[in-house]
Coordinates of C-alpha atoms and ligand atoms in Angstrom, one line a residue:
X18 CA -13.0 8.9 -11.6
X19 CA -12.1 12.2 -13.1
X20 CA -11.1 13.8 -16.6
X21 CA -8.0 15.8 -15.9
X22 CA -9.1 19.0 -17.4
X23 CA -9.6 22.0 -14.9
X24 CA -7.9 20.2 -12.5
X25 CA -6.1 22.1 -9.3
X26 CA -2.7 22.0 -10.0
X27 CA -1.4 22.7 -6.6
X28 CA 1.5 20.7 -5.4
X29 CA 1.2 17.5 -3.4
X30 CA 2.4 17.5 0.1
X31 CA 4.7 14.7 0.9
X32 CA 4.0 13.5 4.8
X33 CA 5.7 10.9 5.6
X34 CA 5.7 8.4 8.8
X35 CA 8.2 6.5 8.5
X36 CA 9.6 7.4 12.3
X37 CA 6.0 7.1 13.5
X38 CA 3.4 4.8 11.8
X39 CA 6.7 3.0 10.6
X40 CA 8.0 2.7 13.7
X41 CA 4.6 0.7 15.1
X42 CA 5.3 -2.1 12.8
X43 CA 6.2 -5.1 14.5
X44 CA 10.2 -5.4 15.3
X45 CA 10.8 -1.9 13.4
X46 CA 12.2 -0.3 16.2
X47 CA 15.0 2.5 15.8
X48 CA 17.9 3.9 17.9
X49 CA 17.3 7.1 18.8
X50 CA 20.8 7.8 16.1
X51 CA 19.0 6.2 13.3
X52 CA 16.0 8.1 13.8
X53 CA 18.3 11.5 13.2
X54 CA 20.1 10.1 10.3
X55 CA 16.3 8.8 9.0
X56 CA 15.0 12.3 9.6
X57 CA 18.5 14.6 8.0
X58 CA 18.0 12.3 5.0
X59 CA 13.8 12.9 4.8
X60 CA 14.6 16.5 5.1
X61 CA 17.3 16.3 2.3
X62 CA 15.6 14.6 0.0
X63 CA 12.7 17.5 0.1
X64 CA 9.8 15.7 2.0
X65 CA 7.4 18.4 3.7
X66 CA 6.4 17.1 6.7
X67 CA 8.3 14.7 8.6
X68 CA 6.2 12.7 11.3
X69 CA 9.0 12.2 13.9
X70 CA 7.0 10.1 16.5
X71 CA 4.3 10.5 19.5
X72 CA 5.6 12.0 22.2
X73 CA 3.7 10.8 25.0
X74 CA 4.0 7.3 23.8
X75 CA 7.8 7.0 25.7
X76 CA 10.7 9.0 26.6
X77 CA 12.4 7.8 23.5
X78 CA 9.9 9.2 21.3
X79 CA 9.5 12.6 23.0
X80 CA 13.5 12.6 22.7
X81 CA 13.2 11.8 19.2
X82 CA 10.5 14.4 18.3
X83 CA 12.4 17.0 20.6
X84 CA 15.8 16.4 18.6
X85 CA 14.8 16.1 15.1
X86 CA 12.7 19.8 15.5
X87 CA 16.1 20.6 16.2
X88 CA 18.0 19.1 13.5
X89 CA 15.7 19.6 10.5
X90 CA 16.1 22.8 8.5
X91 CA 13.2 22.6 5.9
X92 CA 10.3 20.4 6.5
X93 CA 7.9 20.9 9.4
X94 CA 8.3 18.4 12.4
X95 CA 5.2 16.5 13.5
X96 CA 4.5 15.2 16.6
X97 CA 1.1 12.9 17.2
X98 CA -1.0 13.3 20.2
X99 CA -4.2 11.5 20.8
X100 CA -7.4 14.0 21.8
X101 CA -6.0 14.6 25.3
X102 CA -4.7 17.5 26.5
X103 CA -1.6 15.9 28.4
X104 CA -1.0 14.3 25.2
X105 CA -1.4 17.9 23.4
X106 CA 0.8 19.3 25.9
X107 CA 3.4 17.0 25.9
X108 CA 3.5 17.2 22.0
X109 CA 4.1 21.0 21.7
X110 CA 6.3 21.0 24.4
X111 CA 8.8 18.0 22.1
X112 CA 8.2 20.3 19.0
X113 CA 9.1 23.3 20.9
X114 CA 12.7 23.6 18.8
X115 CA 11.1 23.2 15.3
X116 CA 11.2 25.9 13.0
X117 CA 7.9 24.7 11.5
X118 CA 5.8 22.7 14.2
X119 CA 2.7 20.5 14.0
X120 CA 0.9 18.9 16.2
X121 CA -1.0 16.0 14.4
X122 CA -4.4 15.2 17.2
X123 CA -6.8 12.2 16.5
X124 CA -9.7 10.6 17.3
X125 CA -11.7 7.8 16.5
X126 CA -15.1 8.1 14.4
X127 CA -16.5 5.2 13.2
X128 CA -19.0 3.7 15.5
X129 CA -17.4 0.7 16.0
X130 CA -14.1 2.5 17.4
X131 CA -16.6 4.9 19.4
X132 CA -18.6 2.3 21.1
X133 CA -15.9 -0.3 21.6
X134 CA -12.7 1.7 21.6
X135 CA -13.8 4.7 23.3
X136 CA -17.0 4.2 25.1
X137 CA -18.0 7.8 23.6
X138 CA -21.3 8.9 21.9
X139 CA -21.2 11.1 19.0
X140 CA -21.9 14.6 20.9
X141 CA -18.4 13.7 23.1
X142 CA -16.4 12.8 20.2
X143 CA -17.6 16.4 18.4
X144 CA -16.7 18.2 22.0
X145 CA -13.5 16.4 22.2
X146 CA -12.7 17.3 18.7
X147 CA -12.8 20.9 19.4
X148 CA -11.4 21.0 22.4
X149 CA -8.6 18.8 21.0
X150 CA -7.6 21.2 18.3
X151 CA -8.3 24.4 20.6
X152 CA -5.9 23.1 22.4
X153 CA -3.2 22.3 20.1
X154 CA -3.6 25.6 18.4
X155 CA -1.9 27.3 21.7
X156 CA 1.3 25.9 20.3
X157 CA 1.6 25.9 16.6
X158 CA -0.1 28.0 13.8
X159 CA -0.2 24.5 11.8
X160 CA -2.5 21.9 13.4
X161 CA -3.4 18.6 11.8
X162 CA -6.8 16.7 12.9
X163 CA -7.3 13.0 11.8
X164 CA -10.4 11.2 11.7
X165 CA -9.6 7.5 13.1
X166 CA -11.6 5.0 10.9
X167 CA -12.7 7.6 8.3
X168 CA -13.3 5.6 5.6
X169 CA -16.1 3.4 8.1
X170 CA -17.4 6.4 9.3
X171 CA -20.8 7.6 9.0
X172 CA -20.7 9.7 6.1
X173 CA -22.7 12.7 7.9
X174 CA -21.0 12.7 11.0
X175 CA -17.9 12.4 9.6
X176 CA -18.8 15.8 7.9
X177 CA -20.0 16.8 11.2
X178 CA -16.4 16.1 12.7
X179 CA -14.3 18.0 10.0
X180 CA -17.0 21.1 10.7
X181 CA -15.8 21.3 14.0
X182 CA -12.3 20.7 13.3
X183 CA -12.0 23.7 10.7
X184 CA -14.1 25.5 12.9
X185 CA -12.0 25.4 15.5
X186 CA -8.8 25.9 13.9
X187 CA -7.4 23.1 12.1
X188 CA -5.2 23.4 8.8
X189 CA -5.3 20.1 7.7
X190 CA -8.1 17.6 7.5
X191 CA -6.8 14.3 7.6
X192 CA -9.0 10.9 6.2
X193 CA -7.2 7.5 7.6
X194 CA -8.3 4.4 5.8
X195 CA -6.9 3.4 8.9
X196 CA -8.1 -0.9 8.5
X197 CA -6.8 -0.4 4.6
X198 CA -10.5 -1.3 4.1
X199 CA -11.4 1.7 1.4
X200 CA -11.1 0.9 -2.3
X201 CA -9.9 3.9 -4.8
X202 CA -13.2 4.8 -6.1
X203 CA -14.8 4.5 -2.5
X204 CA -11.9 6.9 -1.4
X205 CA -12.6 9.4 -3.9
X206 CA -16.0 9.8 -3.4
X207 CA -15.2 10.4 0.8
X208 CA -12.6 13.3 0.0
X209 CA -14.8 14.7 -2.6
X210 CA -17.8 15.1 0.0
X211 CA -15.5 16.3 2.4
X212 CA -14.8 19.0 0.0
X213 CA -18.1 19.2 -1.7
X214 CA -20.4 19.3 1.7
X215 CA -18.0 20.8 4.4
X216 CA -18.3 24.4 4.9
X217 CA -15.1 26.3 4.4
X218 CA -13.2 23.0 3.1
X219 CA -11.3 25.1 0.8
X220 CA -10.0 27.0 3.6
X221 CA -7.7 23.6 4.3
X222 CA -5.6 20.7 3.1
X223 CA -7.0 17.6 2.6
X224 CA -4.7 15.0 3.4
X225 CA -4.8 10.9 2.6
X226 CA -3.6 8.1 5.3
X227 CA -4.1 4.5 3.4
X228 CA -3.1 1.6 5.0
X229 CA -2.7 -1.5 2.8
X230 CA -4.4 -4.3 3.9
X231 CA -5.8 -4.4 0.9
X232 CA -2.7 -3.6 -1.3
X233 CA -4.7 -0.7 -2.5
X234 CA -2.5 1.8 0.0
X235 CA -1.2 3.5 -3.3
X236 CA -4.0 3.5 -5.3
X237 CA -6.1 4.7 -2.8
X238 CA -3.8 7.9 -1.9
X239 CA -3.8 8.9 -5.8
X240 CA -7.7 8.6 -5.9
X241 CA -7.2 10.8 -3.0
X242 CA -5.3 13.2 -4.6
X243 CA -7.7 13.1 -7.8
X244 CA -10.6 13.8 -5.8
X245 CA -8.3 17.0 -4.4
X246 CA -6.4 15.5 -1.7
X247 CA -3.0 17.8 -1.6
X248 CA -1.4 16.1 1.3
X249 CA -0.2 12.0 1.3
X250 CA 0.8 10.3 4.2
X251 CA 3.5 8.1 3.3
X252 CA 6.3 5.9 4.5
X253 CA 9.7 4.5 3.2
X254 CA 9.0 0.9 1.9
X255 CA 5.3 1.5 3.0
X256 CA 6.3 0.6 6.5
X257 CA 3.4 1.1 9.3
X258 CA 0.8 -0.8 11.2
X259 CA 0.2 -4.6 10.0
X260 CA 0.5 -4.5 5.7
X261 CA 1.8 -1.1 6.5
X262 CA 1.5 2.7 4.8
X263 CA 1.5 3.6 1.3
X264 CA 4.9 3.3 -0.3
X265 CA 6.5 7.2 -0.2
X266 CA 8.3 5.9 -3.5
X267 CA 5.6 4.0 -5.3
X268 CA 3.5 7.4 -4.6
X269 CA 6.3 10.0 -5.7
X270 CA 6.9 7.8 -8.8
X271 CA 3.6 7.3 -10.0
X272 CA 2.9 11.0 -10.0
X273 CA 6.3 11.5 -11.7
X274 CA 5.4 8.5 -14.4
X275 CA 2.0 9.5 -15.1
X276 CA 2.1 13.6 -15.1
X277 CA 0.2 13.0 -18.3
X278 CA -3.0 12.2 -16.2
X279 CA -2.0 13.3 -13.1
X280 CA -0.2 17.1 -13.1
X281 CA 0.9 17.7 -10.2
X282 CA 4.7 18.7 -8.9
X283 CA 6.0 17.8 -5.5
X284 CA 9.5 18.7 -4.0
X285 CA 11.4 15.3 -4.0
X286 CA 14.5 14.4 -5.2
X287 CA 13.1 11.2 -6.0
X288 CA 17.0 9.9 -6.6
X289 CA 17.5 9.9 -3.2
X290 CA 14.5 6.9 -3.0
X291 CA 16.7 3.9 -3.4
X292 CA 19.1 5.3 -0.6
X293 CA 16.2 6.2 1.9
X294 CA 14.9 2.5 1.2
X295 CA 18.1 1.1 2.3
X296 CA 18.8 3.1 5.4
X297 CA 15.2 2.4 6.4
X298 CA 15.1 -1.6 5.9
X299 CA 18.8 -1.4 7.6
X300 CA 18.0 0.5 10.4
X301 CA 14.3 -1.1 10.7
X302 CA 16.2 -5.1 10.2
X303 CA 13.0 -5.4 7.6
X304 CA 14.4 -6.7 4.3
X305 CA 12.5 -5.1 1.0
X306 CA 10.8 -8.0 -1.1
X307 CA 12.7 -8.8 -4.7
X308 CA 9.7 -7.3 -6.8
X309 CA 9.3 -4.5 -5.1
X310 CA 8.1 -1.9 -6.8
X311 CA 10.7 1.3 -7.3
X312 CA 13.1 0.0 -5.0
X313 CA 13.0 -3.7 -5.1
X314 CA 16.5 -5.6 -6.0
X315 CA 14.9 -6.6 -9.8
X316 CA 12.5 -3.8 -10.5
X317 CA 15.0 -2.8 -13.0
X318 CA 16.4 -6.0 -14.2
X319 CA 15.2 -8.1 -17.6
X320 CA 15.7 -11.6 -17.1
X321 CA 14.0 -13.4 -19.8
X322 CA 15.7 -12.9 -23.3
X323 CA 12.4 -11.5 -25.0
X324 CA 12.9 -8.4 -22.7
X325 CA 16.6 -8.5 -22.9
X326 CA 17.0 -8.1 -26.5
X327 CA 14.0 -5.0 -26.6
X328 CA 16.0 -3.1 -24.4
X329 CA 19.2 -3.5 -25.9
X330 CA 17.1 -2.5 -29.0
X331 CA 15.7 0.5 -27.2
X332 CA 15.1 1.1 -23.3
X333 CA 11.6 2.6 -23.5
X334 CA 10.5 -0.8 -24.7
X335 CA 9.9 -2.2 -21.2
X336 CA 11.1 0.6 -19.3
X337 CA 8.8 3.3 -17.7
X338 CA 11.1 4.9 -15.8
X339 CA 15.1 5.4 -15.7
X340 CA 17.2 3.5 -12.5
X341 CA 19.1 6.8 -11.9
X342 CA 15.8 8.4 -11.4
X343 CA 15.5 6.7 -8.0
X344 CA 18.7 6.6 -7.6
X345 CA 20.2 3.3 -9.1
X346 CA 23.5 3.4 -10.5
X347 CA 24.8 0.5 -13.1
X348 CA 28.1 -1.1 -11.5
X349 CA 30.5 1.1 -13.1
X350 CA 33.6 0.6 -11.1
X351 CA 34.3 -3.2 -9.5
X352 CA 36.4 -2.7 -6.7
X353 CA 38.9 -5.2 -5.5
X354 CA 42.0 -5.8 -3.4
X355 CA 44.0 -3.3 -5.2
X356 CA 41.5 -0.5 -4.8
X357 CA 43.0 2.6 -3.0
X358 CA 41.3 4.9 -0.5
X359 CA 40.5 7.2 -2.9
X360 CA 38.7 4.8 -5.1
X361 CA 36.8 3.4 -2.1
X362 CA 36.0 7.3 -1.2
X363 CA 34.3 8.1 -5.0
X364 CA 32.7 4.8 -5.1
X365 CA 31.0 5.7 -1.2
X366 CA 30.1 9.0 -2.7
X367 CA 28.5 7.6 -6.2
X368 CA 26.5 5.4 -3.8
X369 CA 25.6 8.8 -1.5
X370 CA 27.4 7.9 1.6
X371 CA 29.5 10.6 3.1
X372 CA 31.2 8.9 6.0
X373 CA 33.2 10.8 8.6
X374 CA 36.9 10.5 9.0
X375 CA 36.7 7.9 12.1
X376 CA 33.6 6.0 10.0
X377 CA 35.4 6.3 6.5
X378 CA 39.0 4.6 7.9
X379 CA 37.0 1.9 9.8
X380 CA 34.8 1.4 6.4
X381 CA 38.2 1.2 4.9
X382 CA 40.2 -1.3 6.7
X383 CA 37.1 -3.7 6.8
X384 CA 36.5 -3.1 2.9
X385 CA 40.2 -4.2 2.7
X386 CA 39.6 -7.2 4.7
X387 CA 36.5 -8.0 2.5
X388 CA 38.6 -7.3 -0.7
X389 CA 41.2 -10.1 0.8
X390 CA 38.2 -12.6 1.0
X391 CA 36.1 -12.0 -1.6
X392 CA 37.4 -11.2 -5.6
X393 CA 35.3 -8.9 -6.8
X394 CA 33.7 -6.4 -4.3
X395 CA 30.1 -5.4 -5.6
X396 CA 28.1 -2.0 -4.9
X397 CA 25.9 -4.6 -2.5
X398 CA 28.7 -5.6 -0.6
X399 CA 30.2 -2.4 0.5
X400 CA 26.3 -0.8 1.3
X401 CA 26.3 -4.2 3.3
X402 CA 29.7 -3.4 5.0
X403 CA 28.8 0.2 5.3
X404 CA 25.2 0.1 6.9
X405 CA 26.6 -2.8 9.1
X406 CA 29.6 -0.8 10.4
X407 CA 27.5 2.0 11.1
X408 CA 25.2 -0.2 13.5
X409 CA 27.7 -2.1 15.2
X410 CA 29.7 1.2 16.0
X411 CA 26.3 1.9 18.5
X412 CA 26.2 -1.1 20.6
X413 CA 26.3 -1.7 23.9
X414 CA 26.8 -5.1 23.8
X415 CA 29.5 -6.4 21.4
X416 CA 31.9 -9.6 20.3
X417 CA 35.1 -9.4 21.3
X418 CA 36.0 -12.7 19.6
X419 CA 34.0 -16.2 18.3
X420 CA 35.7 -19.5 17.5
X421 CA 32.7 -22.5 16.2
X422 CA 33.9 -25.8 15.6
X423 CA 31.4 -28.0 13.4
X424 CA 31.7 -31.0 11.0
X425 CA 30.4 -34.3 10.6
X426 CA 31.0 -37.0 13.7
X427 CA 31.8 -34.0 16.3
X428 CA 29.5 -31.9 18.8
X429 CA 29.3 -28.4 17.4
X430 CA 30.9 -26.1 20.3
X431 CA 31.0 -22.2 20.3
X432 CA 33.9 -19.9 22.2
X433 CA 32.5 -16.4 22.7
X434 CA 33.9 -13.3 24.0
X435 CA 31.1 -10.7 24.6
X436 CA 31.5 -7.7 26.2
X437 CA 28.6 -5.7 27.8
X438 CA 27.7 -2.8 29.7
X439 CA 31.8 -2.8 30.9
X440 CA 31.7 -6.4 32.0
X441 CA 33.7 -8.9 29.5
X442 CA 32.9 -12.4 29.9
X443 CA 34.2 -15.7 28.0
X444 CA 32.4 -18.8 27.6
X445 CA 32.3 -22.3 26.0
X446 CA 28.9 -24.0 24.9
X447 CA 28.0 -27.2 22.8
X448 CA 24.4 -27.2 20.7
X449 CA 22.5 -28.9 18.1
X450 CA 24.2 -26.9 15.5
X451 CA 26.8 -24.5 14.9
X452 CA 24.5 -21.5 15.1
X453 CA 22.3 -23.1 18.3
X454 CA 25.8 -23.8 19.9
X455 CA 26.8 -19.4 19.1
X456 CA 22.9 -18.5 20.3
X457 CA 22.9 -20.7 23.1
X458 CA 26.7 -19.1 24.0
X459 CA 25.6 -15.2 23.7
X460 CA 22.5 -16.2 25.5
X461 CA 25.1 -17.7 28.8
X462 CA 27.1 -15.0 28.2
X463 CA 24.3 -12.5 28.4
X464 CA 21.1 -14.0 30.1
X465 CA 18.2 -13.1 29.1
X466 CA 14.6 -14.0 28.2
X467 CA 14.0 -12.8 24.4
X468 CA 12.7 -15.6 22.0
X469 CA 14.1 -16.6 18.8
X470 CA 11.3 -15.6 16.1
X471 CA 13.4 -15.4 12.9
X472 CA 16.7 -16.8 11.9
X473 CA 17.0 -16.1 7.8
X474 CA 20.1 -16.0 6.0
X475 CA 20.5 -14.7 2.5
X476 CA 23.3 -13.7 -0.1
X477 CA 24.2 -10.0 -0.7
X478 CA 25.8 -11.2 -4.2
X479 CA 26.1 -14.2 -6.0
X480 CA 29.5 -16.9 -5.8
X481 CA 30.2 -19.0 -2.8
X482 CA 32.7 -15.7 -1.8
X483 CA 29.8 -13.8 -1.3
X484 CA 28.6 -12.1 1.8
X485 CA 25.6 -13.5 4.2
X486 CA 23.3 -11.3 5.1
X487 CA 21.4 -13.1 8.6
X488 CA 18.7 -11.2 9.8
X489 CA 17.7 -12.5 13.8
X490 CA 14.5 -11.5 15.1
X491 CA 13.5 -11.6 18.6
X492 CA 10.5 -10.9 20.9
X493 CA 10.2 -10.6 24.6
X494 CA 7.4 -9.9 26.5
X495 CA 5.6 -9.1 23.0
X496 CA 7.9 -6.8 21.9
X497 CA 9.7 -7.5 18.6
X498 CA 13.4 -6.7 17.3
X499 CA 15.1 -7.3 14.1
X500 CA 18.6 -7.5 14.2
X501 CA 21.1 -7.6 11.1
X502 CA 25.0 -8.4 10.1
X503 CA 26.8 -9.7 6.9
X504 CA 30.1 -11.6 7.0
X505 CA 31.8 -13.6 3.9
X506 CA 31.2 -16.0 7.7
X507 CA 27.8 -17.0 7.9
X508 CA 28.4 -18.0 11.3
X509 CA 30.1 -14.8 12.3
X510 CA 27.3 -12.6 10.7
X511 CA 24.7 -15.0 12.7
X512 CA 26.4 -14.2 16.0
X513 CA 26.5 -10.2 15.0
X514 CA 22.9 -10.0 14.1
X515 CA 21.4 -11.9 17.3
X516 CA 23.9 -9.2 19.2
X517 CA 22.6 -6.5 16.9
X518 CA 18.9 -7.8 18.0
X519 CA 19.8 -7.9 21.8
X520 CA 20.8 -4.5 21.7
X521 CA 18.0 -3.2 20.0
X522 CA 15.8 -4.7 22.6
X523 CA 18.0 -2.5 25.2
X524 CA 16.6 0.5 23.3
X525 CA 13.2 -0.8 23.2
X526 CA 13.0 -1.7 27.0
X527 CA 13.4 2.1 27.2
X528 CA 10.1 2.4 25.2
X529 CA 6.6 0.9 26.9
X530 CA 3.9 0.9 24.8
X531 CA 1.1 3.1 24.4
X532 CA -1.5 2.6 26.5
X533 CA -4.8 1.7 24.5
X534 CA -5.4 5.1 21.8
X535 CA -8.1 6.5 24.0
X536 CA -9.0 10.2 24.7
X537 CA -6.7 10.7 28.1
X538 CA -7.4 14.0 30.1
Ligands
LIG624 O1 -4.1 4.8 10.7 C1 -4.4 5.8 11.4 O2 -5.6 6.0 11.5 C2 -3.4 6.6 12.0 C3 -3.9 7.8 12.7 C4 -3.3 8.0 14.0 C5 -3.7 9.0 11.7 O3 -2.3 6.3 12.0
LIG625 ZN1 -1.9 4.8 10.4

């Protein structure tokens, strides 16, 4: 693709939209109080531009945008806005409080997306273009434009577009493989035009968007950045639309790894990764595959004995990178029953919690009652315990108390307790199985009409002690919710994460969909 050698050295701006691209993948909806903690973290760990949501999508996500401009002290807050003005508008008016605001407009340029989507020929799409950043310019010195379907655009009328958009004021040119259809070479060659044929295309930053239908999200973005890219969109876990983003840890890491043929710096504290992947599958409900890459649960351990006995030998034999670096700790310190508060306390901080004095001594007394359970209380466990504290402390609906009766030669019968919105009620149901007889009980308890999509259960550590993860997902009216709990009581974490769901689905009531991404005026 390229020979490193007078290569531009700037540094690579991380982008990432998690809150926003994240946020549209199916049942990955977030509390507006996750969102904050989501965005405090982002901003922390040194990302540049934080995409916080698209404010005239909902009131939830103009609240969002509107309080993380607020909230974050370094990175510039994004907001998204179709070609519109009324979306325009309504996006500088959410990023009003940011220190560093951008408004982030799009528009569809691939003739499929112009003839089907918008029903607009090539000379409206270039007018709305420049009116479209015109307009956004009025707010905020720092305007993004986005091509929609770059990478199956036609090549001259995409330079056409990115003409327009520089001409009229735009800072940063931004080239969506938005199907994930673009392979890294293909990708390459479509920046390097851009840069190559577009006049005054050193007067912005190019910026990469890969979806990964194709798996090639990551690979894509670095071809990007080779070809001069210095901006990559990114999520957490490579969240986002269908097969989702590229991976903000795969991409950070792989620059990191491979410096030698790819020198460029960027400003994250990459061992805040593994904490960030974490909060984001916890807050999201969507669990992170085994093998994934940075941040998976075994892409740092050796299982078969040919690997085991290299690295005892020496690390570097089949290890690129150190666990610290992204923020993986070896269990030092096993805690148990006889662990103190203080103990607890260091081990929270080793693991980068910092938990406020209400939060901590609720943490506390449930670690005790863990400890009681369970012998030996792993770093899993207590992140478990933590992250599921945190959520249940936000509900509106909640379990005041849960009795199951099950066993061979007797109906399976539920007793449930559920209190919500200030109304407590109690009732008694049979079912086909201990966890039908809890779902069919929450659902009498509190009617409503979600389906059940997902019912998976899995073990936070290993033993017959350990801790059930369940994760519940639901869907009504074709919105989708994950909902999550751990118990050493499967059937107790079961009836936690269906609750955990139900409220979630509150929140997302709140939030109707877009309507159809077309140029509103
Ligand atoms: O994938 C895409 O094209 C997008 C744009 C809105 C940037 O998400
Ligand atoms: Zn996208």
């Amino acid at each position: 693709m390229t020979s490193n050698s007078n290569i531009d050295t700037t540094p690579i701006q991380i982008f990432d939209t998690t809150l926003r691209d994240g946020e549209q993948s199916p049942g990955a909806a977030m509390t507006h109080d996750e969102k904050l903690e989501i965005a405090i973290l982002l901003d922390e760990m040194g990302v540049d531009v934080i995409e916080a949501g698209f404010p005239i999508s909902s009131q939830g996500d103009f609240r969002a945008v509107t309080e993380i401009s607020k909230i974050v002290k370094r990175a510039s807050v994004c907001g998204l806005s179709r070609a519109g003005f009324k979306d325009i508008d309504r996006a500088g008016e959410a990023l009003k409080g940011a220190f560093r605001p951008r408004i982030h407009t799009f528009i569809s340029t691939s003739p499929v997306h112009m003839k089907h989507k918008l029903n607009m020929g090539e000379n409206a799409v270039l007018e709305a273009v420049g009116a479209s950043v015109t307009r956004a310019r009025n707010y905020t010195s720092e305007v993004e434009w986005s091509a929609e379907d770059a990478t199956r655009t036609v090549p001259d009328f995409l330079c056409r577009c990115v003409d327009v958009a520089i001409q009229s004021g735009a800072t940063v040119i931004n080239v969506p493989d938005t199907v994930g259809y673009s392979t890294p070479q293909e990708f390459f060659d479509i920046i390097t035009m851009l840069r190559n044929r577009v006049p005054n295309a050193d007067k912005v930053i190019f910026s990469t968007h890969c979806h990964n239908d194709l798996g090639l999200a990551v690979a894509n973005s670095l071809a990007g950045v080779l070809a001069g890219a210095r901006q990559v969109e990114c999520a957490i876990n490579g969240i986002g639309e269908r097969a989702g983003n590229a991976a903000l840890e795969e991409v950070v890491m792989a620059l990191r790894v491979r410096k030698d043929i790819m020198p460029f710096t960027h400003n994250i504290n990459t061992t805040l990764l593994n904490r960030a992947s974490k909060m984001v599958s916890n807050h999201t409900g969507m669990p992170v595959q085994y093998n994934k890459a940075i941040v998976g649960k075994n892409a740092f351990s050796h299982e078969s004995g040919i690997h085991q006995d290299g690295m005892l030998k020496n690390v570097e034999t089949y290890e690129i990178m150190r666990p610290e670096d992204v923020g993986v700790h070896a269990t030092s310190l096993m805690l148990g029953k006889l662990s103190g508060r203080h103990a607890f306390k260091d081990k929270l901080e080793t693991m980068g919690y910092v938990l406020e004095a209400p939060v901590f001594e609720d943490a506390f007394r449930r670690f005790k009652d863990l400890a009681d359970k369970k012998k030996h209380v792993f770093d899993d466990d207590i992140a478990a315990l933590v992250d599921d504290g945190i959520m249940r402390g936000k509900d509106t609906i909640s379990i005041k108390a849960l009795r199951v009766e099950a066993g061979t030669g007797i109906v399976p019968v539920a007793s449930l307790t559920l209190e919500a919105e200030g109304a407590v009620r109690s009732v008694t149901v049979s079912g086909d199985g201990p966890v039908d007889a809890i779902f069919m009980a929450i659902r009498e308890a509190y009617p409503h009409n979600a389906a059940l999509q997902l019912f998976q259960i899995n073990a936070v550590t290993e033993g017959t002690d350990a801790q059930a993860t369940v994760t519940v997902r639901l869907e009504e009216n074709g919105r989708t919710v994950t909902g999550k709990a751990s118990d050493t009581d499967t059937m107790v974490a079961a009836a936690y994460a269906y609750v955990n769901a139900l409220n979630k689905l509150l929140v997302k009531r709140e939030k109707h969909a877009p309507e159809a991404l077309t140029v509103a005026r």
